C-alpha positions as YAML, in Angstrom:
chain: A
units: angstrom
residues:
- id: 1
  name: UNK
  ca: [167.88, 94.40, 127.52]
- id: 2
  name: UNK
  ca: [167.08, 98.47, 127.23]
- id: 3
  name: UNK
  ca: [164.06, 97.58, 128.21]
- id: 4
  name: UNK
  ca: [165.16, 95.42, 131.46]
- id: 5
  name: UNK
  ca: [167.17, 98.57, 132.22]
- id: 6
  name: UNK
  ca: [170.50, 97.05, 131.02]
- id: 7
  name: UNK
  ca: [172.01, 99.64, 129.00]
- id: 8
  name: UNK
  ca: [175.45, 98.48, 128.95]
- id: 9
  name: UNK
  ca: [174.71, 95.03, 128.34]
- id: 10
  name: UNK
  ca: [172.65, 96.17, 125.31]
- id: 11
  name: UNK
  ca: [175.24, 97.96, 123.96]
- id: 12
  name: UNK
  ca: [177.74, 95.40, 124.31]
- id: 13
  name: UNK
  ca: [175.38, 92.54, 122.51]
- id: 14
  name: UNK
  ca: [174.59, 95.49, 119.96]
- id: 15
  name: UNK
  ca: [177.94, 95.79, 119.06]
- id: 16
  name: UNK
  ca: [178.55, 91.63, 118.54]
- id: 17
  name: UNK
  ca: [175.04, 91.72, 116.74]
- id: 18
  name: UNK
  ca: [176.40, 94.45, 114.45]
- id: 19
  name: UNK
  ca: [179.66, 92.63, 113.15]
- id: 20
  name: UNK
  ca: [177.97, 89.53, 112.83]
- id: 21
  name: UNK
  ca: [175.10, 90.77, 110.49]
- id: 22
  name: UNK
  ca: [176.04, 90.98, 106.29]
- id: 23
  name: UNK
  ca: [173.94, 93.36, 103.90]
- id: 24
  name: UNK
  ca: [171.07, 93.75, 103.16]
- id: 25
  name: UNK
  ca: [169.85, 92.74, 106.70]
- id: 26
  name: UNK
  ca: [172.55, 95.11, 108.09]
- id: 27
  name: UNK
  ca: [171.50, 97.99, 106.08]
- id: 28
  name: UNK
  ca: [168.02, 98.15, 108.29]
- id: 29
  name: UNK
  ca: [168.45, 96.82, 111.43]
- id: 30
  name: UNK
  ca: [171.71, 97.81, 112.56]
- id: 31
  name: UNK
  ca: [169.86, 101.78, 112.23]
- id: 32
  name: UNK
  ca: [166.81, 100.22, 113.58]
- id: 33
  name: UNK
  ca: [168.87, 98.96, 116.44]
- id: 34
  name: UNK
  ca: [170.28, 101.82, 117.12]
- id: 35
  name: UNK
  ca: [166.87, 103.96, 117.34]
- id: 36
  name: UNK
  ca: [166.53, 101.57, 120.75]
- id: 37
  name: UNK
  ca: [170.02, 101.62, 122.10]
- id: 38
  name: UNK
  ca: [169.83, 105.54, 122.20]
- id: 39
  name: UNK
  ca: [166.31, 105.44, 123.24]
- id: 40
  name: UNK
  ca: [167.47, 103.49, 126.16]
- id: 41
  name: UNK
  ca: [170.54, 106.48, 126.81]
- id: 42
  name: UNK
  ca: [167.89, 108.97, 126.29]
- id: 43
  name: UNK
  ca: [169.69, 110.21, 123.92]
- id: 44
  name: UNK
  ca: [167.43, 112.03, 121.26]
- id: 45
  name: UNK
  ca: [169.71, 112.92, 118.69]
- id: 46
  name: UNK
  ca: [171.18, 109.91, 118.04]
- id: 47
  name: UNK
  ca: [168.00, 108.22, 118.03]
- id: 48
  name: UNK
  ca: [166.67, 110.55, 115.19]
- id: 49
  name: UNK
  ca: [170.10, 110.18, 113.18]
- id: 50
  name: UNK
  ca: [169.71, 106.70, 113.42]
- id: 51
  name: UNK
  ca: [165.93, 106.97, 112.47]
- id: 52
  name: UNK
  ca: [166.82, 109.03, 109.32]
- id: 53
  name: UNK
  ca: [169.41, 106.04, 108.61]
- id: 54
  name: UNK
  ca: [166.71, 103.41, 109.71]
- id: 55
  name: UNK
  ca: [164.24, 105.16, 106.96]
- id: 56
  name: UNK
  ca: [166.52, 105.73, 104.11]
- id: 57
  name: UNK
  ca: [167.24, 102.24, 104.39]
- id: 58
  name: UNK
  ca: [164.00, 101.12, 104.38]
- id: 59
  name: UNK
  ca: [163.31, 103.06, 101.23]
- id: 60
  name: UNK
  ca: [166.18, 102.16, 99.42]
- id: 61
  name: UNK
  ca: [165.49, 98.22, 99.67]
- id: 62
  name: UNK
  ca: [161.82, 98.76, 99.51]
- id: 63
  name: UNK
  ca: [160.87, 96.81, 102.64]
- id: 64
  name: UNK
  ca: [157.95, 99.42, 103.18]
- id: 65
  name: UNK
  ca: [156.49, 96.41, 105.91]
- id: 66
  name: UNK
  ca: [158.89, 98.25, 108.52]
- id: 67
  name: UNK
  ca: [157.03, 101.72, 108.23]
- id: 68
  name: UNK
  ca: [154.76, 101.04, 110.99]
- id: 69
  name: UNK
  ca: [157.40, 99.95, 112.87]
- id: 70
  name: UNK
  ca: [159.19, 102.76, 112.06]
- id: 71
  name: UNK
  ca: [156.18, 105.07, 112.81]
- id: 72
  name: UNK
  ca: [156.04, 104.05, 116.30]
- id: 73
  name: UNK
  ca: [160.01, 104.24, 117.06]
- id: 74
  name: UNK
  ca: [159.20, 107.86, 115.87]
- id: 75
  name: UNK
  ca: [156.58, 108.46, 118.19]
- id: 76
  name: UNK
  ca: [158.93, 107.19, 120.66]
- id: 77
  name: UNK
  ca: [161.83, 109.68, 119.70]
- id: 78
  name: UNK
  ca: [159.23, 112.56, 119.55]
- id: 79
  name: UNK
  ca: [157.52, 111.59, 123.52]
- id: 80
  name: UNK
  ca: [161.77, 111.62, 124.62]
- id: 81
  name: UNK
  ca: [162.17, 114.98, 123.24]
- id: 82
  name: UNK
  ca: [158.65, 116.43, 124.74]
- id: 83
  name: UNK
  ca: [156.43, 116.32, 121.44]
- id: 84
  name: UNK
  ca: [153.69, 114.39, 123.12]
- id: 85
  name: UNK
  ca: [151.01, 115.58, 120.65]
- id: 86
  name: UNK
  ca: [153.46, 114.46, 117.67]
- id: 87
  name: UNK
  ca: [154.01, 111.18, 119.78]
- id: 88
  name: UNK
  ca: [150.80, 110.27, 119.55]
- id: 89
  name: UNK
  ca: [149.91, 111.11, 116.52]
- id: 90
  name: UNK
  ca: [152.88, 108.72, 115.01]
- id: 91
  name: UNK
  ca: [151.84, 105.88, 117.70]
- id: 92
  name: UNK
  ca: [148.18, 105.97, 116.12]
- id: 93
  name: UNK
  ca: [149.85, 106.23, 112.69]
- id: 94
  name: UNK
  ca: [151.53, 103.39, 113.50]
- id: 95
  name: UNK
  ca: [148.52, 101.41, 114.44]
- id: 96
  name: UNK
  ca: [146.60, 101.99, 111.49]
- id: 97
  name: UNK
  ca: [149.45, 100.77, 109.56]
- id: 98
  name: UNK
  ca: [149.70, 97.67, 111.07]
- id: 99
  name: UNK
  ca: [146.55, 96.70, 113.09]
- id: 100
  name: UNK
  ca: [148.72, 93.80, 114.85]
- id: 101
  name: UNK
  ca: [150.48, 96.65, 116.37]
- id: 102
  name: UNK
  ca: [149.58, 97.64, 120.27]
- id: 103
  name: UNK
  ca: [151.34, 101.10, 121.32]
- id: 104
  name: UNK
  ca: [147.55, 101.58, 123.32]
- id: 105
  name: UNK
  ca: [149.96, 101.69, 126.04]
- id: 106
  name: UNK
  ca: [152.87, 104.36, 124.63]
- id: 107
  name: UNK
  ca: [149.74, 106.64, 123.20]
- id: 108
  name: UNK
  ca: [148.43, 106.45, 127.03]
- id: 109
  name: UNK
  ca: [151.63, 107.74, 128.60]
- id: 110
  name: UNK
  ca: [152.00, 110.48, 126.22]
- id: 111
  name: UNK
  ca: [148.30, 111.89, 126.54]
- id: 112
  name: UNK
  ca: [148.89, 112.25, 130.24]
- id: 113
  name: UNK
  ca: [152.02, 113.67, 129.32]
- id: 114
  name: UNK
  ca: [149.96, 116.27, 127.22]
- id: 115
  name: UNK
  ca: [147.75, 116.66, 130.11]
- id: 116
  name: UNK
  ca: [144.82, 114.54, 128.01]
- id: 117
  name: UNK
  ca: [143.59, 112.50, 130.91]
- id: 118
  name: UNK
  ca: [140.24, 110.88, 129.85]
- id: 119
  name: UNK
  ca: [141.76, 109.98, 126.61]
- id: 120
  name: UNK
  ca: [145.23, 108.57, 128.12]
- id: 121
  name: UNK
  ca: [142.69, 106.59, 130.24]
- id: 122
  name: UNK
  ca: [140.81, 104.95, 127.39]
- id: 123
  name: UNK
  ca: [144.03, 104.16, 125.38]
- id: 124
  name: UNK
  ca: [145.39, 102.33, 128.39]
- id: 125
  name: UNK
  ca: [142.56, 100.51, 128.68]
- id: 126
  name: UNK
  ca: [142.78, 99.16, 125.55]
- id: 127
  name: UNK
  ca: [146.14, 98.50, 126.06]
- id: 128
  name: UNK
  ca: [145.32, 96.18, 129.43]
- id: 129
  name: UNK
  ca: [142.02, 94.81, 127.25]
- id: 130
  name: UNK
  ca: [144.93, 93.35, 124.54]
- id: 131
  name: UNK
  ca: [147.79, 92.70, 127.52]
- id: 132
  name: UNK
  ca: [146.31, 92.25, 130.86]
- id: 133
  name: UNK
  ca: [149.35, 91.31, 132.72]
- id: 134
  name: UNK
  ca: [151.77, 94.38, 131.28]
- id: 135
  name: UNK
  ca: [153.05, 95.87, 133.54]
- id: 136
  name: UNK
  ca: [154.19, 98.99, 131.97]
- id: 137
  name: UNK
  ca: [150.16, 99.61, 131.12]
- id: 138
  name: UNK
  ca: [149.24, 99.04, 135.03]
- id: 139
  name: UNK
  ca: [152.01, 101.64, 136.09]
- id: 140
  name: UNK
  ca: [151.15, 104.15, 133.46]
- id: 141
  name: UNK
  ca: [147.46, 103.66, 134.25]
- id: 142
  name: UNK
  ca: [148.10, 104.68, 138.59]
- id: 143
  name: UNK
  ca: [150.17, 107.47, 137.13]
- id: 144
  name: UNK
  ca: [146.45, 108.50, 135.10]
- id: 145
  name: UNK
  ca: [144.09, 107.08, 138.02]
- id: 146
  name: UNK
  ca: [146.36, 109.34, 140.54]
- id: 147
  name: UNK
  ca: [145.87, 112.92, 138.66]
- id: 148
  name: UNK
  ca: [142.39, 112.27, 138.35]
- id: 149
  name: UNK
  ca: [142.29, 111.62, 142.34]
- id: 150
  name: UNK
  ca: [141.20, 108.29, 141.93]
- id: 151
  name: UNK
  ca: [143.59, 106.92, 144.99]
- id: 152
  name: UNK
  ca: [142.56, 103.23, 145.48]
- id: 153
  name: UNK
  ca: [142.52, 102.57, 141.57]
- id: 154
  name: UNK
  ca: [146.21, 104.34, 141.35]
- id: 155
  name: UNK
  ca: [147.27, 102.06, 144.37]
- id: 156
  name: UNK
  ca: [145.67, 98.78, 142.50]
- id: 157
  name: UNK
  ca: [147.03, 99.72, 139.39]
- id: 158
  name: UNK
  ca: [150.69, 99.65, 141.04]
- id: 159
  name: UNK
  ca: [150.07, 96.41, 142.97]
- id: 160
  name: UNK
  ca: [149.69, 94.87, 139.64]
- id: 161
  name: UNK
  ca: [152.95, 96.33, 138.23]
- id: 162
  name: UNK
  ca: [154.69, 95.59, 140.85]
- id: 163
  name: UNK
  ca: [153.78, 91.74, 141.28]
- id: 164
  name: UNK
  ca: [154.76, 91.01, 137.86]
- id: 165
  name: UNK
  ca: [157.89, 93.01, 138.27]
- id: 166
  name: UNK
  ca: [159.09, 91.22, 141.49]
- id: 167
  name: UNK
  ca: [161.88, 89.60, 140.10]
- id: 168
  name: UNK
  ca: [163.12, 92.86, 138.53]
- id: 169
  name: UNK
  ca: [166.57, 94.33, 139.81]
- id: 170
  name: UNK
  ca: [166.63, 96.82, 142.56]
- id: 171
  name: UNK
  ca: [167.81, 99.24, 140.00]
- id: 172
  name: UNK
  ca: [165.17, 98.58, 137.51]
- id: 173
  name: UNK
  ca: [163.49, 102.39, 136.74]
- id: 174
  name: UNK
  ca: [159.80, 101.72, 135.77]
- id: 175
  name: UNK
  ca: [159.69, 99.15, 139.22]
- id: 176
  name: UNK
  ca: [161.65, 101.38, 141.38]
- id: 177
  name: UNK
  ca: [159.23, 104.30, 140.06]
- id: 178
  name: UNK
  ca: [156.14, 102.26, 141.02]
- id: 179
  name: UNK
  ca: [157.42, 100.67, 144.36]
- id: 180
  name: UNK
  ca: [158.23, 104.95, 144.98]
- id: 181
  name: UNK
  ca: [154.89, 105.79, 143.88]
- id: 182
  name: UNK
  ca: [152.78, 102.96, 146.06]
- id: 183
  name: UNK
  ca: [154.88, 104.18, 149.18]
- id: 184
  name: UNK
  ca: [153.80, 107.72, 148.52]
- id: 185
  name: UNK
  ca: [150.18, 106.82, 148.19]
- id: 186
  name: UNK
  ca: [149.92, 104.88, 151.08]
- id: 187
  name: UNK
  ca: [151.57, 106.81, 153.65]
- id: 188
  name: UNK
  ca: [148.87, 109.69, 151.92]
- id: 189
  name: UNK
  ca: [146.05, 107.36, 153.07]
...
């Protein structure tokens, strides 16, 4: 639901989640939950407190599976607070720990963060290569196509991103962002 844009209702089925789960399974993914609720608040430091909590748990019942997981809610944390380089670094990490693992897409949007265009480019077109239809990819890929100057592409891109997010909420961020950004480009052309 953080992900929908639904803070509130995230933290509300959180908080049932929470008192219904029993140790061990509590022990890692209420933390682990909690990395994304605070994610979704923007809230960095409670996203790293609940990382350290999220890892110590992990280590203590030896269910070293989650690292990669773990790697990439890092890389996450670190692109909130403005680390893009360490971002991407931990995304990769996470990759190569887990080669099932796509965060093409979340290594894309921090290299254009870090002003690393040709490389956010090639990471997001991996990402569309394994997830054609994502729509996150297709708006972070405009956002790349536009600061290169490459117009028609950046409008495409958002046309894409847009149609798969037409049942979204008005309120919706990323779809409100792109719906913002296609206006802009084509009263520019």
């Amino acid at each position: 639901m953080v992900g929908l844009g639904r803070q509130d209702d995230a933290e509300a089925l959180f908080e049932e989640l929470e008192a219904t789960l029993q140790p061990p399974i509590a022990d890692f993914s209420v933390p682990h939950f909690r990395i994304h609720v605070a994610l979704g608040a923007k809230d960095v430091s409670r996203a790293r407190a609940a990382y350290d909590a999220a890892l110590d748990a992990m280590e203590t019942l030896e269910v070293g599976m989650q690292r990669a997981m773990l790697t990439g809610d890092l890389g996450r944390i670190d692109e909130l607070a403005g680390d893009y380089e360490s971002a991407v670094l931990n995304y990769r990490e996470s990759m190569a720990l887990d080669g099932d693992r796509n965060m093409h897409r979340e290594a894309g949007a921090a290299l254009r963060k870090a002003g690393r265009l040709e490389e956010a480019e090639v990471e997001l077109r991996e990402a569309l290569r394994l997830q054609p239809a994502d729509p996150h990819a297709h708006l972070e890929m405009a956002r790349v196509l536009e600061a290169r100057g490459d117009m028609s592409g950046a409008v495409e891109r958002l046309r894409s991103a847009l149609a798969a997010w037409e049942p979204a909420d008005e309120g919706f961020e990323p779809a409100r962002d792109a719906r913002a950004k296609l206006q802009a480009l084509d009263g520019a052309g």
